[in-house]
mmCIF file of C-alpha atoms in Angstrom:
data_model
loop_
_atom_site.group_PDB
_atom_site.id
_atom_site.type_symbol
_atom_site.label_atom_id
_atom_site.label_comp_id
_atom_site.label_asym_id
_atom_site.label_seq_id
_atom_site.Cartn_x
_atom_site.Cartn_y
_atom_site.Cartn_z
ATOM 1 C CA MET A 1 15.568 -63.541 -9.376
ATOM 2 C CA ASN A 2 13.799 -60.728 -7.366
ATOM 3 C CA VAL A 3 11.211 -61.533 -5.272
ATOM 4 C CA ARG A 4 8.886 -58.515 -4.206
ATOM 5 C CA LEU A 5 6.831 -59.278 -1.052
ATOM 6 C CA THR A 6 3.606 -56.506 -1.248
ATOM 7 C CA LEU A 7 1.414 -56.401 1.521
ATOM 8 C CA SER A 8 -2.095 -54.935 1.539
ATOM 9 C CA LYS A 9 -5.570 -54.685 3.229
ATOM 10 C CA LYS A 10 -6.283 -58.362 2.053
ATOM 11 C CA THR A 11 -3.203 -59.661 3.721
ATOM 12 C CA TYR A 12 -4.267 -58.137 7.122
ATOM 13 C CA TYR A 13 -7.706 -59.516 6.354
ATOM 14 C CA ALA A 14 -6.210 -62.805 6.182
ATOM 15 C CA LEU A 15 -4.581 -62.549 9.537
ATOM 16 C CA GLY A 16 -8.157 -62.113 10.794
ATOM 17 C CA MET A 17 -9.468 -64.969 9.068
ATOM 18 C CA LEU A 18 -6.850 -66.961 10.698
ATOM 19 C CA SER A 19 -7.767 -65.760 13.961
ATOM 20 C CA ALA A 20 -11.196 -66.393 13.326
ATOM 21 C CA ALA A 21 -10.190 -70.049 12.299
ATOM 22 C CA LEU A 22 -8.099 -70.348 15.325
ATOM 23 C CA THR A 23 -10.902 -69.312 17.702
ATOM 24 C CA MET A 24 -13.148 -71.657 16.101
ATOM 25 C CA ALA A 25 -10.618 -74.368 16.763
ATOM 26 C CA ALA A 26 -10.359 -73.222 20.591
ATOM 27 C CA ALA A 27 -13.688 -73.468 21.057
ATOM 28 C CA LEU A 28 -14.058 -77.317 19.565
ATOM 29 C CA GLY A 29 -11.346 -77.855 21.379
ATOM 30 C CA ALA A 30 -12.883 -77.144 24.849
ATOM 31 C CA ALA A 31 -15.942 -78.536 23.478
ATOM 32 C CA VAL A 32 -14.427 -81.891 23.597
ATOM 33 C CA ARG A 33 -12.342 -80.929 27.013
ATOM 34 C CA PHE A 34 -9.039 -80.732 25.109
ATOM 35 C CA PRO A 35 -7.616 -77.090 25.991
ATOM 36 C CA MET A 36 -6.180 -74.867 23.282
ATOM 37 C CA ALA A 37 -4.804 -72.035 25.242
ATOM 38 C CA LEU A 38 -1.972 -71.427 22.437
ATOM 39 C CA ALA A 39 -4.796 -71.161 19.998
ATOM 40 C CA GLU A 40 -6.545 -68.630 21.763
ATOM 41 C CA ASN A 41 -3.297 -66.521 22.408
ATOM 42 C CA LEU A 42 -2.625 -66.821 18.789
ATOM 43 C CA ALA A 43 -6.137 -65.784 17.827
ATOM 44 C CA THR A 44 -5.663 -62.685 20.185
ATOM 45 C CA LEU A 45 -2.110 -62.046 18.447
ATOM 46 C CA LEU A 46 -3.692 -62.454 14.933
ATOM 47 C CA THR A 47 -6.295 -59.816 15.780
ATOM 48 C CA LEU A 48 -3.701 -57.115 17.364
ATOM 49 C CA LEU A 49 -1.578 -58.023 14.186
ATOM 50 C CA MET A 50 -4.605 -57.501 11.640
ATOM 51 C CA LEU A 51 -5.954 -54.212 13.666
ATOM 52 C CA GLY A 52 -2.300 -52.757 13.940
ATOM 53 C CA PHE A 53 -1.258 -53.245 10.047
ATOM 54 C CA LEU A 54 -4.868 -51.947 9.037
ATOM 55 C CA ALA A 55 -3.771 -48.680 11.179
ATOM 56 C CA SER A 56 -0.744 -48.570 9.321
ATOM 57 C CA VAL A 57 -2.078 -48.763 5.594
ATOM 58 C CA LYS A 58 -0.597 -45.888 3.948
ATOM 59 C CA GLY A 59 -3.867 -43.442 2.889
ATOM 60 C CA THR A 60 -5.657 -44.658 6.350
ATOM 61 C CA THR A 61 -7.356 -41.279 7.502
ATOM 62 C CA LYS A 62 -6.334 -40.041 10.986
ATOM 63 C CA GLN A 63 -10.093 -40.882 11.783
ATOM 64 C CA ASP A 64 -9.609 -44.247 10.999
ATOM 65 C CA LYS A 65 -6.579 -44.767 12.567
ATOM 66 C CA LYS A 66 -8.074 -43.728 15.809
ATOM 67 C CA ALA A 67 -10.943 -46.094 15.526
ATOM 68 C CA LEU A 68 -8.378 -49.008 14.806
ATOM 69 C CA VAL A 69 -5.901 -48.060 17.665
ATOM 70 C CA GLY A 70 -9.110 -47.767 19.937
ATOM 71 C CA CYS A 71 -10.254 -51.435 19.250
ATOM 72 C CA ILE A 72 -6.315 -52.336 19.747
ATOM 73 C CA VAL A 73 -6.251 -50.369 23.425
ATOM 74 C CA ILE A 74 -9.706 -52.259 24.164
ATOM 75 C CA GLN A 75 -7.795 -55.637 23.527
ATOM 76 C CA VAL A 76 -4.684 -54.872 25.258
ATOM 77 C CA LEU A 77 -6.625 -53.432 28.278
ATOM 78 C CA ALA A 78 -8.881 -56.802 28.365
ATOM 79 C CA LEU A 79 -5.356 -58.322 28.637
ATOM 80 C CA ALA A 80 -3.999 -56.373 31.272
ATOM 81 C CA LEU A 81 -6.779 -56.059 33.460
ATOM 82 C CA PRO A 82 -7.083 -58.256 36.675
ATOM 83 C CA ALA A 83 -10.806 -58.193 37.055
ATOM 84 C CA ALA A 84 -12.421 -61.172 34.959
ATOM 85 C CA LEU A 85 -15.620 -59.524 34.212
ATOM 86 C CA LEU A 86 -14.125 -56.206 32.751
ATOM 87 C CA GLN A 87 -11.612 -58.940 30.692
ATOM 88 C CA HIS A 88 -14.804 -60.481 29.338
ATOM 89 C CA LEU A 89 -16.645 -57.390 28.676
ATOM 90 C CA LEU A 90 -13.694 -55.847 26.510
ATOM 91 C CA LEU A 91 -12.871 -59.056 24.615
ATOM 92 C CA ALA A 92 -16.511 -58.799 23.575
ATOM 93 C CA LEU A 93 -16.321 -55.542 22.143
ATOM 94 C CA VAL A 94 -13.054 -55.781 20.161
ATOM 95 C CA TRP A 95 -14.533 -57.345 17.224
ATOM 96 C CA PRO A 96 -17.746 -55.828 16.883
ATOM 97 C CA CYS A 97 -16.106 -52.259 17.647
ATOM 98 C CA PHE A 98 -13.852 -53.054 14.298
ATOM 99 C CA ALA A 99 -17.000 -54.457 12.428
ATOM 100 C CA GLY A 100 -18.619 -51.377 13.216
ATOM 101 C CA TRP A 101 -16.060 -49.143 12.092
ATOM 102 C CA GLU A 102 -15.809 -51.071 8.630
ATOM 103 C CA LYS A 103 -19.667 -50.769 8.341
ATOM 104 C CA ALA A 104 -19.345 -47.169 8.643
ATOM 105 C CA ALA A 105 -17.133 -47.294 5.349
ATOM 106 C CA ASP A 106 -19.729 -49.909 3.642
ATOM 107 C CA PRO A 107 -22.942 -50.038 4.780
ATOM 108 C CA ARG A 108 -23.162 -53.111 2.784
ATOM 109 C CA LEU A 109 -21.455 -55.396 5.648
ATOM 110 C CA ALA A 110 -24.557 -54.530 8.152
ATOM 111 C CA PRO A 111 -25.221 -57.838 8.098
ATOM 112 C CA GLN A 112 -22.169 -59.161 9.012
ATOM 113 C CA PHE A 113 -21.992 -56.746 11.776
ATOM 114 C CA ARG A 114 -25.291 -57.524 13.078
ATOM 115 C CA VAL A 115 -24.312 -61.138 13.216
ATOM 116 C CA LEU A 116 -20.995 -60.837 14.739
ATOM 117 C CA ALA A 117 -22.511 -57.956 17.498
ATOM 118 C CA ALA A 118 -25.496 -60.603 18.599
ATOM 119 C CA ALA A 119 -22.267 -63.661 18.384
ATOM 120 C CA GLU A 120 -20.098 -61.781 20.674
ATOM 121 C CA ALA A 121 -22.954 -60.541 23.231
ATOM 122 C CA LEU A 122 -24.138 -64.414 23.676
ATOM 123 C CA TRP A 123 -20.769 -65.709 23.938
ATOM 124 C CA PHE A 124 -20.035 -63.110 26.453
ATOM 125 C CA ALA A 125 -22.933 -63.969 28.608
ATOM 126 C CA ALA A 126 -22.267 -67.564 28.383
ATOM 127 C CA ARG A 127 -18.629 -66.843 29.551
ATOM 128 C CA VAL A 128 -19.911 -65.009 32.349
ATOM 129 C CA LEU A 129 -22.259 -67.835 33.452
ATOM 130 C CA VAL A 130 -19.883 -70.465 33.036
ATOM 131 C CA LEU A 131 -16.423 -68.807 33.957
ATOM 132 C CA LEU A 132 -17.818 -66.389 36.764
ATOM 133 C CA GLY A 133 -21.308 -67.591 37.467
ATOM 134 C CA GLY A 134 -20.348 -71.377 38.238
ATOM 135 C CA ALA A 135 -22.980 -72.699 35.497
ATOM 136 C CA GLU A 136 -20.829 -75.349 34.489
ATOM 137 C CA VAL A 137 -23.877 -77.363 32.827
ATOM 138 C CA LEU A 138 -23.774 -74.677 30.187
ATOM 139 C CA GLY A 139 -20.143 -75.206 29.008
ATOM 140 C CA LEU A 140 -21.152 -77.023 26.068
ATOM 141 C CA PHE A 141 -23.438 -73.864 24.969
ATOM 142 C CA MET A 142 -20.725 -71.546 25.875
ATOM 143 C CA ASN A 143 -18.401 -73.319 23.667
ATOM 144 C CA LEU A 144 -20.571 -73.482 20.551
ATOM 145 C CA CYS A 145 -21.456 -69.945 21.039
ATOM 146 C CA GLY A 146 -17.660 -69.406 20.609
ATOM 147 C CA LEU A 147 -17.750 -71.437 17.512
ATOM 148 C CA ALA A 148 -20.617 -69.289 16.085
ATOM 149 C CA THR A 149 -18.512 -66.324 17.053
ATOM 150 C CA GLY A 150 -14.990 -67.378 15.365
ATOM 151 C CA ALA A 151 -17.586 -68.212 12.245
ATOM 152 C CA ALA A 152 -18.891 -64.401 12.454
ATOM 153 C CA ARG A 153 -15.741 -63.269 12.682
ATOM 154 C CA GLY A 154 -14.563 -65.191 9.871
ATOM 155 C CA TRP A 155 -17.575 -64.635 7.772
ATOM 156 C CA LEU A 156 -16.838 -60.744 8.229
ATOM 157 C CA THR A 157 -12.837 -61.072 7.445
ATOM 158 C CA LEU A 158 -13.807 -63.364 4.358
ATOM 159 C CA THR A 159 -16.340 -60.780 2.929
ATOM 160 C CA LEU A 160 -13.418 -57.809 3.553
ATOM 161 C CA TYR A 161 -10.698 -60.110 1.819
ATOM 162 C CA ARG A 162 -12.960 -60.397 -1.253
ATOM 163 C CA ARG A 163 -14.199 -56.799 -1.182
ATOM 164 C CA GLN A 164 -10.233 -55.915 -1.197
ATOM 165 C CA ARG A 165 -9.626 -58.514 -4.224
ATOM 166 C CA ASP A 166 -12.359 -57.392 -6.156
ATOM 167 C CA GLU A 167 -11.467 -53.980 -5.904
ATOM 168 C CA GLY A 168 -8.267 -54.323 -7.325
#
């Protein structure tokens, strides 16, 4: 019996859905004071894998590869830089950059892009206030923003997954 494993964009978008789910789990865990650093790290890893695999799909144009590699570079820089404010800013840009790239190819993704960009901006502002500004009273709000951001990421990747499934 031969088992053939085929990987497609659907598979890679599924990685993005898993990343979004882990982001939501980490935000919920943090809201109840249960640290979930492993979930956050796995979400980051899955995002990088999704972006890298999408860039390697046969037939991806050079311009699209550059855009996806740009998203990867932003994520890696966010992980490597010592400045916390810059890290949070770069992390808040990765998914909107990816969503913007997808929206350029399919304008029907505009609602997902807008919701994702707004959620990321709100979560960024909340993280800066709580983690860097000392406004710990806003901790629950920050975690709810993280939950909303994870949901927005999940909505985007689910939409992309369904689009690939319907296209064949």
